[in-house]
Amino acid sequence: MDTIKNTISFIKDTFNSNEFIPLHEPRFIGNEKKYLMNTIDTTFVSSVGAYVDSFEEMMQKITQTNKAVAVVNGTAGIQVALRLVGVKANDEVITQALTFVATANAIAYNNASPIFLDVDADTMGLSPTAVSNFLEEFGELRDDGCYNKKTGKRIAACLPMHTFGFPVRLDELIKVCEKWNIPIVEDAAESLGSEYKGKPTGSFGDIGVFSFNGNKIVTCGGGGAIVSNKEVLGEKAKYLTTTAKKPHPYEYYHDELGYNFRMPNLNAALACAQLESLDAFLANKRNLAKEYTNFFQKQNIQFRTEMTNTKANYWLMCVELENKAERDIFLKETNAVKVMTRPIWQLMFRLPMYQEFQRDHQKNALFLEERIVNIPSSVRTS
């Protein structure tokens, strides 16, 4: 109990507040109001406008990719990305059970099935070893791709998620997936600003997808982005997310099923201003992570830090407690005094709509589910 009291006191001092301390609240410290008012003045508040174009250019530069496409949210982005790499109805997609539900939902929206494989204990993201072991047991290469010998279905994609902004072991995962002819879509929703071996997350797979939800490191209320180094995929993403409309001065002609997944110019204006502050936000959060590291070392609590050869954005910071009982006490005591903490997500196969899908032992995921707690991680203003 002394450890929890010390933690509560430290967090209140760190955020200089005795009021409610949220998990991660947005900060608007730049040109947000200016750009929003400019958008209103132009009357281009919907899905066409200069700020949509600027946002896509900024994301292309930040992620070091050849094409970026603004979309309405990250979930929609993943849904489209999976379709772009060839996921069809009755296919399967390898992913992790330790993730936010949107990852699995995006697979289901394509009428495909998830295969839930274990995470690495240190990265908390999809384990290349688990993927390799599964494919060695169940994979079968055919002329048109990799098939699951147990279900007879095609394994059409691999969807790792960079948990809380900590990159998965991308080199190893790419090597495994190349061997089995499986394209990778990076769920980089939480990892804007994170790097793996000096390169931005989202730039390694065939496609990467980011989120700009209200609780992300950079937000525009909602919003997302699809990025790719394959320009043909990026162009197709733009086309599909704008209702698959063929360009024409005035005629409406749509030659395949598309989506109205466009980001409004109003949201893009907010996003552009936020992206201008990204470097400052990242530096601010790294300083907070250092302070947490020093504090929790003295409390004999493990604070999660970035792995070798990676740079984490420290979107949501977290501690690992001894067991579920300790976790539950920590959650109860902190939230009782308005210090917001949250457990990691329940594993996807516990949810009613995902209980019946194939999975492996989930050893690390089960361990983490019982122990990981997110703590206040906002950019500090003082």
JSON list of N, CA, C and O in Angstrom, two decimals, residues 147-196:
[
{"chain": "A", "resi": 147, "resn": "TYR", "atom": "N", "xyz": [-1.61, -21.18, -47.12]},
{"chain": "A", "resi": 147, "resn": "TYR", "atom": "CA", "xyz": [-2.88, -21.72, -46.64]},
{"chain": "A", "resi": 147, "resn": "TYR", "atom": "C", "xyz": [-2.71, -22.36, -45.27]},
{"chain": "A", "resi": 147, "resn": "TYR", "atom": "O", "xyz": [-1.63, -22.85, -44.91]},
{"chain": "A", "resi": 148, "resn": "ASN", "atom": "N", "xyz": [-3.79, -22.36, -44.52]},
{"chain": "A", "resi": 148, "resn": "ASN", "atom": "CA", "xyz": [-3.85, -22.97, -43.20]},
{"chain": "A", "resi": 148, "resn": "ASN", "atom": "C", "xyz": [-4.29, -24.42, -43.37]},
{"chain": "A", "resi": 148, "resn": "ASN", "atom": "O", "xyz": [-5.43, -24.68, -43.77]},
{"chain": "A", "resi": 149, "resn": "LYS", "atom": "N", "xyz": [-3.42, -25.35, -43.05]},
{"chain": "A", "resi": 149, "resn": "LYS", "atom": "CA", "xyz": [-3.75, -26.77, -43.24]},
{"chain": "A", "resi": 149, "resn": "LYS", "atom": "C", "xyz": [-4.90, -27.22, -42.34]},
{"chain": "A", "resi": 149, "resn": "LYS", "atom": "O", "xyz": [-5.60, -28.18, -42.67]},
{"chain": "A", "resi": 150, "resn": "LYS", "atom": "N", "xyz": [-5.10, -26.53, -41.23]},
{"chain": "A", "resi": 150, "resn": "LYS", "atom": "CA", "xyz": [-6.18, -26.94, -40.32]},
{"chain": "A", "resi": 150, "resn": "LYS", "atom": "C", "xyz": [-7.54, -26.50, -40.84]},
{"chain": "A", "resi": 150, "resn": "LYS", "atom": "O", "xyz": [-8.52, -27.25, -40.75]},
{"chain": "A", "resi": 151, "resn": "THR", "atom": "N", "xyz": [-7.63, -25.29, -41.38]},
{"chain": "A", "resi": 151, "resn": "THR", "atom": "CA", "xyz": [-8.93, -24.75, -41.80]},
{"chain": "A", "resi": 151, "resn": "THR", "atom": "C", "xyz": [-9.14, -24.80, -43.31]},
{"chain": "A", "resi": 151, "resn": "THR", "atom": "O", "xyz": [-10.26, -24.67, -43.78]},
{"chain": "A", "resi": 152, "resn": "GLY", "atom": "N", "xyz": [-8.03, -24.93, -44.06]},
{"chain": "A", "resi": 152, "resn": "GLY", "atom": "CA", "xyz": [-8.12, -24.90, -45.51]},
{"chain": "A", "resi": 152, "resn": "GLY", "atom": "C", "xyz": [-8.24, -23.51, -46.09]},
{"chain": "A", "resi": 152, "resn": "GLY", "atom": "O", "xyz": [-8.37, -23.34, -47.31]},
{"chain": "A", "resi": 153, "resn": "LYS", "atom": "N", "xyz": [-8.19, -22.49, -45.24]},
{"chain": "A", "resi": 153, "resn": "LYS", "atom": "CA", "xyz": [-8.35, -21.11, -45.70]},
{"chain": "A", "resi": 153, "resn": "LYS", "atom": "C", "xyz": [-7.00, -20.47, -46.01]},
{"chain": "A", "resi": 153, "resn": "LYS", "atom": "O", "xyz": [-5.96, -20.85, -45.47]},
{"chain": "A", "resi": 154, "resn": "ARG", "atom": "N", "xyz": [-7.05, -19.47, -46.88]},
{"chain": "A", "resi": 154, "resn": "ARG", "atom": "CA", "xyz": [-5.83, -18.74, -47.24]},
{"chain": "A", "resi": 154, "resn": "ARG", "atom": "C", "xyz": [-5.48, -17.75, -46.14]},
{"chain": "A", "resi": 154, "resn": "ARG", "atom": "O", "xyz": [-6.35, -17.02, -45.64]},
{"chain": "A", "resi": 155, "resn": "ILE", "atom": "N", "xyz": [-4.22, -17.72, -45.74]},
{"chain": "A", "resi": 155, "resn": "ILE", "atom": "CA", "xyz": [-3.73, -16.73, -44.79]},
{"chain": "A", "resi": 155, "resn": "ILE", "atom": "C", "xyz": [-3.26, -15.54, -45.61]},
{"chain": "A", "resi": 155, "resn": "ILE", "atom": "O", "xyz": [-2.18, -15.56, -46.20]},
{"chain": "A", "resi": 156, "resn": "ALA", "atom": "N", "xyz": [-4.09, -14.51, -45.67]},
{"chain": "A", "resi": 156, "resn": "ALA", "atom": "CA", "xyz": [-3.90, -13.46, -46.66]},
{"chain": "A", "resi": 156, "resn": "ALA", "atom": "C", "xyz": [-3.09, -12.26, -46.17]},
{"chain": "A", "resi": 156, "resn": "ALA", "atom": "O", "xyz": [-2.66, -11.43, -46.98]},
{"chain": "A", "resi": 157, "resn": "ALA", "atom": "N", "xyz": [-2.87, -12.14, -44.86]},
{"chain": "A", "resi": 157, "resn": "ALA", "atom": "CA", "xyz": [-2.13, -10.99, -44.35]},
{"chain": "A", "resi": 157, "resn": "ALA", "atom": "C", "xyz": [-1.69, -11.25, -42.92]},
{"chain": "A", "resi": 157, "resn": "ALA", "atom": "O", "xyz": [-2.21, -12.14, -42.23]},
{"chain": "A", "resi": 158, "resn": "CYS", "atom": "N", "xyz": [-0.73, -10.45, -42.49]},
{"chain": "A", "resi": 158, "resn": "CYS", "atom": "CA", "xyz": [-0.28, -10.43, -41.09]},
{"chain": "A", "resi": 158, "resn": "CYS", "atom": "C", "xyz": [-0.43, -9.01, -40.59]},
{"chain": "A", "resi": 158, "resn": "CYS", "atom": "O", "xyz": [0.01, -8.05, -41.24]},
{"chain": "A", "resi": 159, "resn": "LEU", "atom": "N", "xyz": [-1.06, -8.85, -39.43]},
{"chain": "A", "resi": 159, "resn": "LEU", "atom": "CA", "xyz": [-1.42, -7.53, -38.90]},
{"chain": "A", "resi": 159, "resn": "LEU", "atom": "C", "xyz": [-0.85, -7.36, -37.49]},
{"chain": "A", "resi": 159, "resn": "LEU", "atom": "O", "xyz": [-1.55, -7.58, -36.49]},
{"chain": "A", "resi": 160, "resn": "PRO", "atom": "N", "xyz": [0.42, -6.95, -37.37]},
{"chain": "A", "resi": 160, "resn": "PRO", "atom": "CA", "xyz": [0.97, -6.66, -36.04]},
{"chain": "A", "resi": 160, "resn": "PRO", "atom": "C", "xyz": [0.53, -5.29, -35.54]},
{"chain": "A", "resi": 160, "resn": "PRO", "atom": "O", "xyz": [0.25, -4.38, -36.34]},
{"chain": "A", "resi": 161, "resn": "MET", "atom": "N", "xyz": [0.46, -5.13, -34.24]},
{"chain": "A", "resi": 161, "resn": "MET", "atom": "CA", "xyz": [0.10, -3.84, -33.64]},
{"chain": "A", "resi": 161, "resn": "MET", "atom": "C", "xyz": [1.22, -3.41, -32.70]},
{"chain": "A", "resi": 161, "resn": "MET", "atom": "O", "xyz": [1.65, -4.17, -31.84]},
{"chain": "A", "resi": 162, "resn": "HIS", "atom": "N", "xyz": [1.68, -2.16, -32.85]},
{"chain": "A", "resi": 162, "resn": "HIS", "atom": "CA", "xyz": [2.75, -1.63, -32.01]},
{"chain": "A", "resi": 162, "resn": "HIS", "atom": "C", "xyz": [2.15, -1.12, -30.71]},
{"chain": "A", "resi": 162, "resn": "HIS", "atom": "O", "xyz": [1.75, 0.04, -30.58]},
{"chain": "A", "resi": 163, "resn": "THR", "atom": "N", "xyz": [2.10, -1.99, -29.72]},
{"chain": "A", "resi": 163, "resn": "THR", "atom": "CA", "xyz": [1.37, -1.74, -28.48]},
{"chain": "A", "resi": 163, "resn": "THR", "atom": "C", "xyz": [1.92, -0.54, -27.71]},
{"chain": "A", "resi": 163, "resn": "THR", "atom": "O", "xyz": [3.10, -0.51, -27.34]},
{"chain": "A", "resi": 164, "resn": "PHE", "atom": "N", "xyz": [1.06, 0.43, -27.47]},
{"chain": "A", "resi": 164, "resn": "PHE", "atom": "CA", "xyz": [1.38, 1.64, -26.73]},
{"chain": "A", "resi": 164, "resn": "PHE", "atom": "C", "xyz": [2.53, 2.43, -27.34]},
{"chain": "A", "resi": 164, "resn": "PHE", "atom": "O", "xyz": [3.13, 3.29, -26.69]},
{"chain": "A", "resi": 165, "resn": "GLY", "atom": "N", "xyz": [2.87, 2.13, -28.60]},
{"chain": "A", "resi": 165, "resn": "GLY", "atom": "CA", "xyz": [3.95, 2.83, -29.28]},
{"chain": "A", "resi": 165, "resn": "GLY", "atom": "C", "xyz": [5.28, 2.12, -29.21]},
{"chain": "A", "resi": 165, "resn": "GLY", "atom": "O", "xyz": [6.29, 2.64, -29.71]},
{"chain": "A", "resi": 166, "resn": "PHE", "atom": "N", "xyz": [5.32, 0.90, -28.64]},
{"chain": "A", "resi": 166, "resn": "PHE", "atom": "CA", "xyz": [6.56, 0.11, -28.60]},
{"chain": "A", "resi": 166, "resn": "PHE", "atom": "C", "xyz": [6.61, -0.77, -29.85]},
{"chain": "A", "resi": 166, "resn": "PHE", "atom": "O", "xyz": [5.77, -1.66, -30.02]},
{"chain": "A", "resi": 167, "resn": "PRO", "atom": "N", "xyz": [7.60, -0.58, -30.72]},
{"chain": "A", "resi": 167, "resn": "PRO", "atom": "CA", "xyz": [7.64, -1.33, -31.99]},
{"chain": "A", "resi": 167, "resn": "PRO", "atom": "C", "xyz": [7.84, -2.82, -31.79]},
{"chain": "A", "resi": 167, "resn": "PRO", "atom": "O", "xyz": [8.58, -3.26, -30.89]},
{"chain": "A", "resi": 168, "resn": "VAL", "atom": "N", "xyz": [7.18, -3.60, -32.63]},
{"chain": "A", "resi": 168, "resn": "VAL", "atom": "CA", "xyz": [7.43, -5.05, -32.66]},
{"chain": "A", "resi": 168, "resn": "VAL", "atom": "C", "xyz": [8.76, -5.29, -33.35]},
{"chain": "A", "resi": 168, "resn": "VAL", "atom": "O", "xyz": [9.36, -4.39, -33.94]},
{"chain": "A", "resi": 169, "resn": "ARG", "atom": "N", "xyz": [9.22, -6.54, -33.31]},
{"chain": "A", "resi": 169, "resn": "ARG", "atom": "CA", "xyz": [10.48, -6.90, -33.97]},
{"chain": "A", "resi": 169, "resn": "ARG", "atom": "C", "xyz": [10.23, -7.04, -35.49]},
{"chain": "A", "resi": 169, "resn": "ARG", "atom": "O", "xyz": [10.01, -8.12, -36.01]},
{"chain": "A", "resi": 170, "resn": "LEU", "atom": "N", "xyz": [10.28, -5.91, -36.15]},
{"chain": "A", "resi": 170, "resn": "LEU", "atom": "CA", "xyz": [9.85, -5.85, -37.54]},
{"chain": "A", "resi": 170, "resn": "LEU", "atom": "C", "xyz": [10.75, -6.64, -38.49]},
{"chain": "A", "resi": 170, "resn": "LEU", "atom": "O", "xyz": [10.25, -7.32, -39.39]},
{"chain": "A", "resi": 171, "resn": "ASP", "atom": "N", "xyz": [12.05, -6.56, -38.30]},
{"chain": "A", "resi": 171, "resn": "ASP", "atom": "CA", "xyz": [12.96, -7.30, -39.20]},
{"chain": "A", "resi": 171, "resn": "ASP", "atom": "C", "xyz": [12.66, -8.79, -39.18]},
{"chain": "A", "resi": 171, "resn": "ASP", "atom": "O", "xyz": [12.58, -9.44, -40.23]},
{"chain": "A", "resi": 172, "resn": "GLU", "atom": "N", "xyz": [12.51, -9.33, -37.99]},
{"chain": "A", "resi": 172, "resn": "GLU", "atom": "CA", "xyz": [12.26, -10.76, -37.85]},
{"chain": "A", "resi": 172, "resn": "GLU", "atom": "C", "xyz": [10.89, -11.13, -38.42]},
{"chain": "A", "resi": 172, "resn": "GLU", "atom": "O", "xyz": [10.74, -12.15, -39.08]},
{"chain": "A", "resi": 173, "resn": "LEU", "atom": "N", "xyz": [9.90, -10.29, -38.15]},
{"chain": "A", "resi": 173, "resn": "LEU", "atom": "CA", "xyz": [8.56, -10.57, -38.64]},
{"chain": "A", "resi": 173, "resn": "LEU", "atom": "C", "xyz": [8.50, -10.51, -40.16]},
{"chain": "A", "resi": 173, "resn": "LEU", "atom": "O", "xyz": [7.87, -11.36, -40.80]},
{"chain": "A", "resi": 174, "resn": "ILE", "atom": "N", "xyz": [9.18, -9.53, -40.74]},
{"chain": "A", "resi": 174, "resn": "ILE", "atom": "CA", "xyz": [9.22, -9.42, -42.20]},
{"chain": "A", "resi": 174, "resn": "ILE", "atom": "C", "xyz": [9.87, -10.66, -42.81]},
{"chain": "A", "resi": 174, "resn": "ILE", "atom": "O", "xyz": [9.40, -11.19, -43.82]},
{"chain": "A", "resi": 175, "resn": "LYS", "atom": "N", "xyz": [10.94, -11.12, -42.20]},
{"chain": "A", "resi": 175, "resn": "LYS", "atom": "CA", "xyz": [11.63, -12.31, -42.71]},
{"chain": "A", "resi": 175, "resn": "LYS", "atom": "C", "xyz": [10.71, -13.53, -42.72]},
{"chain": "A", "resi": 175, "resn": "LYS", "atom": "O", "xyz": [10.66, -14.29, -43.69]},
{"chain": "A", "resi": 176, "resn": "VAL", "atom": "N", "xyz": [9.96, -13.71, -41.64]},
{"chain": "A", "resi": 176, "resn": "VAL", "atom": "CA", "xyz": [9.04, -14.85, -41.55]},
{"chain": "A", "resi": 176, "resn": "VAL", "atom": "C", "xyz": [7.94, -14.73, -42.61]},
{"chain": "A", "resi": 176, "resn": "VAL", "atom": "O", "xyz": [7.63, -15.68, -43.32]},
{"chain": "A", "resi": 177, "resn": "CYS", "atom": "N", "xyz": [7.37, -13.54, -42.71]},
{"chain": "A", "resi": 177, "resn": "CYS", "atom": "CA", "xyz": [6.25, -13.35, -43.64]},
{"chain": "A", "resi": 177, "resn": "CYS", "atom": "C", "xyz": [6.69, -13.45, -45.10]},
{"chain": "A", "resi": 177, "resn": "CYS", "atom": "O", "xyz": [5.93, -13.94, -45.95]},
{"chain": "A", "resi": 178, "resn": "GLU", "atom": "N", "xyz": [7.89, -13.00, -45.40]},
{"chain": "A", "resi": 178, "resn": "GLU", "atom": "CA", "xyz": [8.40, -13.15, -46.76]},
{"chain": "A", "resi": 178, "resn": "GLU", "atom": "C", "xyz": [8.57, -14.62, -47.12]},
{"chain": "A", "resi": 178, "resn": "GLU", "atom": "O", "xyz": [8.28, -15.04, -48.24]},
{"chain": "A", "resi": 179, "resn": "LYS", "atom": "N", "xyz": [9.03, -15.41, -46.16]},
{"chain": "A", "resi": 179, "resn": "LYS", "atom": "CA", "xyz": [9.21, -16.85, -46.40]},
{"chain": "A", "resi": 179, "resn": "LYS", "atom": "C", "xyz": [7.89, -17.50, -46.77]},
{"chain": "A", "resi": 179, "resn": "LYS", "atom": "O", "xyz": [7.83, -18.39, -47.63]},
{"chain": "A", "resi": 180, "resn": "TRP", "atom": "N", "xyz": [6.80, -17.03, -46.14]},
{"chain": "A", "resi": 180, "resn": "TRP", "atom": "CA", "xyz": [5.49, -17.65, -46.34]},
{"chain": "A", "resi": 180, "resn": "TRP", "atom": "C", "xyz": [4.59, -16.85, -47.28]},
{"chain": "A", "resi": 180, "resn": "TRP", "atom": "O", "xyz": [3.41, -17.15, -47.40]},
{"chain": "A", "resi": 181, "resn": "ASN", "atom": "N", "xyz": [5.16, -15.85, -47.91]},
{"chain": "A", "resi": 181, "resn": "ASN", "atom": "CA", "xyz": [4.44, -15.07, -48.92]},
{"chain": "A", "resi": 181, "resn": "ASN", "atom": "C", "xyz": [3.16, -14.43, -48.34]},
{"chain": "A", "resi": 181, "resn": "ASN", "atom": "O", "xyz": [2.08, -14.51, -48.92]},
{"chain": "A", "resi": 182, "resn": "ILE", "atom": "N", "xyz": [3.34, -13.79, -47.18]},
{"chain": "A", "resi": 182, "resn": "ILE", "atom": "CA", "xyz": [2.22, -13.14, -46.49]},
{"chain": "A", "resi": 182, "resn": "ILE", "atom": "C", "xyz": [2.53, -11.64, -46.37]},
{"chain": "A", "resi": 182, "resn": "ILE", "atom": "O", "xyz": [3.52, -11.27, -45.74]},
{"chain": "A", "resi": 183, "resn": "PRO", "atom": "N", "xyz": [1.70, -10.78, -46.93]},
{"chain": "A", "resi": 183, "resn": "PRO", "atom": "CA", "xyz": [1.92, -9.33, -46.80]},
{"chain": "A", "resi": 183, "resn": "PRO", "atom": "C", "xyz": [1.66, -8.85, -45.38]},
{"chain": "A", "resi": 183, "resn": "PRO", "atom": "O", "xyz": [0.87, -9.43, -44.64]},
{"chain": "A", "resi": 184, "resn": "ILE", "atom": "N", "xyz": [2.33, -7.76, -45.01]},
{"chain": "A", "resi": 184, "resn": "ILE", "atom": "CA", "xyz": [2.20, -7.18, -43.67]},
{"chain": "A", "resi": 184, "resn": "ILE", "atom": "C", "xyz": [1.50, -5.83, -43.75]},
{"chain": "A", "resi": 184, "resn": "ILE", "atom": "O", "xyz": [1.87, -4.96, -44.55]},
{"chain": "A", "resi": 185, "resn": "VAL", "atom": "N", "xyz": [0.49, -5.68, -42.92]},
{"chain": "A", "resi": 185, "resn": "VAL", "atom": "CA", "xyz": [-0.14, -4.37, -42.66]},
{"chain": "A", "resi": 185, "resn": "VAL", "atom": "C", "xyz": [0.19, -4.00, -41.23]},
{"chain": "A", "resi": 185, "resn": "VAL", "atom": "O", "xyz": [-0.14, -4.75, -40.31]},
{"chain": "A", "resi": 186, "resn": "GLU", "atom": "N", "xyz": [0.86, -2.88, -41.03]},
{"chain": "A", "resi": 186, "resn": "GLU", "atom": "CA", "xyz": [1.21, -2.45, -39.67]},
{"chain": "A", "resi": 186, "resn": "GLU", "atom": "C", "xyz": [0.05, -1.65, -39.06]},
{"chain": "A", "resi": 186, "resn": "GLU", "atom": "O", "xyz": [-0.35, -0.62, -39.60]},
{"chain": "A", "resi": 187, "resn": "ASP", "atom": "N", "xyz": [-0.46, -2.14, -37.96]},
{"chain": "A", "resi": 187, "resn": "ASP", "atom": "CA", "xyz": [-1.38, -1.35, -37.15]},
{"chain": "A", "resi": 187, "resn": "ASP", "atom": "C", "xyz": [-0.51, -0.44, -36.29]},
{"chain": "A", "resi": 187, "resn": "ASP", "atom": "O", "xyz": [-0.09, -0.80, -35.19]},
{"chain": "A", "resi": 188, "resn": "ALA", "atom": "N", "xyz": [-0.24, 0.73, -36.85]},
{"chain": "A", "resi": 188, "resn": "ALA", "atom": "CA", "xyz": [0.62, 1.71, -36.18]},
{"chain": "A", "resi": 188, "resn": "ALA", "atom": "C", "xyz": [-0.21, 2.80, -35.52]},
{"chain": "A", "resi": 188, "resn": "ALA", "atom": "O", "xyz": [0.26, 3.91, -35.28]},
{"chain": "A", "resi": 189, "resn": "ALA", "atom": "N", "xyz": [-1.46, 2.46, -35.20]},
{"chain": "A", "resi": 189, "resn": "ALA", "atom": "CA", "xyz": [-2.40, 3.45, -34.65]},
{"chain": "A", "resi": 189, "resn": "ALA", "atom": "C", "xyz": [-1.83, 4.17, -33.44]},
{"chain": "A", "resi": 189, "resn": "ALA", "atom": "O", "xyz": [-2.08, 5.37, -33.24]},
{"chain": "A", "resi": 190, "resn": "GLU", "atom": "N", "xyz": [-1.04, 3.47, -32.63]},
{"chain": "A", "resi": 190, "resn": "GLU", "atom": "CA", "xyz": [-0.55, 4.03, -31.37]},
{"chain": "A", "resi": 190, "resn": "GLU", "atom": "C", "xyz": [0.90, 4.51, -31.44]},
{"chain": "A", "resi": 190, "resn": "GLU", "atom": "O", "xyz": [1.44, 4.96, -30.44]},
{"chain": "A", "resi": 191, "resn": "SER", "atom": "N", "xyz": [1.52, 4.41, -32.62]},
{"chain": "A", "resi": 191, "resn": "SER", "atom": "CA", "xyz": [2.98, 4.55, -32.65]},
{"chain": "A", "resi": 191, "resn": "SER", "atom": "C", "xyz": [3.50, 5.69, -33.51]},
{"chain": "A", "resi": 191, "resn": "SER", "atom": "O", "xyz": [4.64, 5.64, -33.97]},
{"chain": "A", "resi": 192, "resn": "LEU", "atom": "N", "xyz": [2.70, 6.73, -33.72]},
{"chain": "A", "resi": 192, "resn": "LEU", "atom": "CA", "xyz": [3.21, 7.88, -34.48]},
{"chain": "A", "resi": 192, "resn": "LEU", "atom": "C", "xyz": [4.42, 8.47, -33.76]},
{"chain": "A", "resi": 192, "resn": "LEU", "atom": "O", "xyz": [4.34, 8.83, -32.59]},
{"chain": "A", "resi": 193, "resn": "GLY", "atom": "N", "xyz": [5.53, 8.56, -34.46]},
{"chain": "A", "resi": 193, "resn": "GLY", "atom": "CA", "xyz": [6.76, 9.07, -33.86]},
{"chain": "A", "resi": 193, "resn": "GLY", "atom": "C", "xyz": [7.69, 8.00, -33.35]},
{"chain": "A", "resi": 193, "resn": "GLY", "atom": "O", "xyz": [8.84, 8.29, -32.99]},
{"chain": "A", "resi": 194, "resn": "SER", "atom": "N", "xyz": [7.23, 6.76, -33.30]},
{"chain": "A", "resi": 194, "resn": "SER", "atom": "CA", "xyz": [8.10, 5.65, -32.88]},
{"chain": "A", "resi": 194, "resn": "SER", "atom": "C", "xyz": [8.98, 5.20, -34.05]},
{"chain": "A", "resi": 194, "resn": "SER", "atom": "O", "xyz": [8.60, 5.34, -35.22]},
{"chain": "A", "resi": 195, "resn": "GLU", "atom": "N", "xyz": [10.13, 4.61, -33.72]},
{"chain": "A", "resi": 195, "resn": "GLU", "atom": "CA", "xyz": [11.07, 4.17, -34.74]},
{"chain": "A", "resi": 195, "resn": "GLU", "atom": "C", "xyz": [11.60, 2.78, -34.43]},
{"chain": "A", "resi": 195, "resn": "GLU", "atom": "O", "xyz": [11.73, 2.40, -33.26]},
{"chain": "A", "resi": 196, "resn": "TYR", "atom": "N", "xyz": [11.89, 2.06, -35.48]},
{"chain": "A", "resi": 196, "resn": "TYR", "atom": "CA", "xyz": [12.55, 0.75, -35.37]},
{"chain": "A", "resi": 196, "resn": "TYR", "atom": "C", "xyz": [13.81, 0.81, -36.23]},
{"chain": "A", "resi": 196, "resn": "TYR", "atom": "O", "xyz": [13.74, 1.02, -37.43]}
]
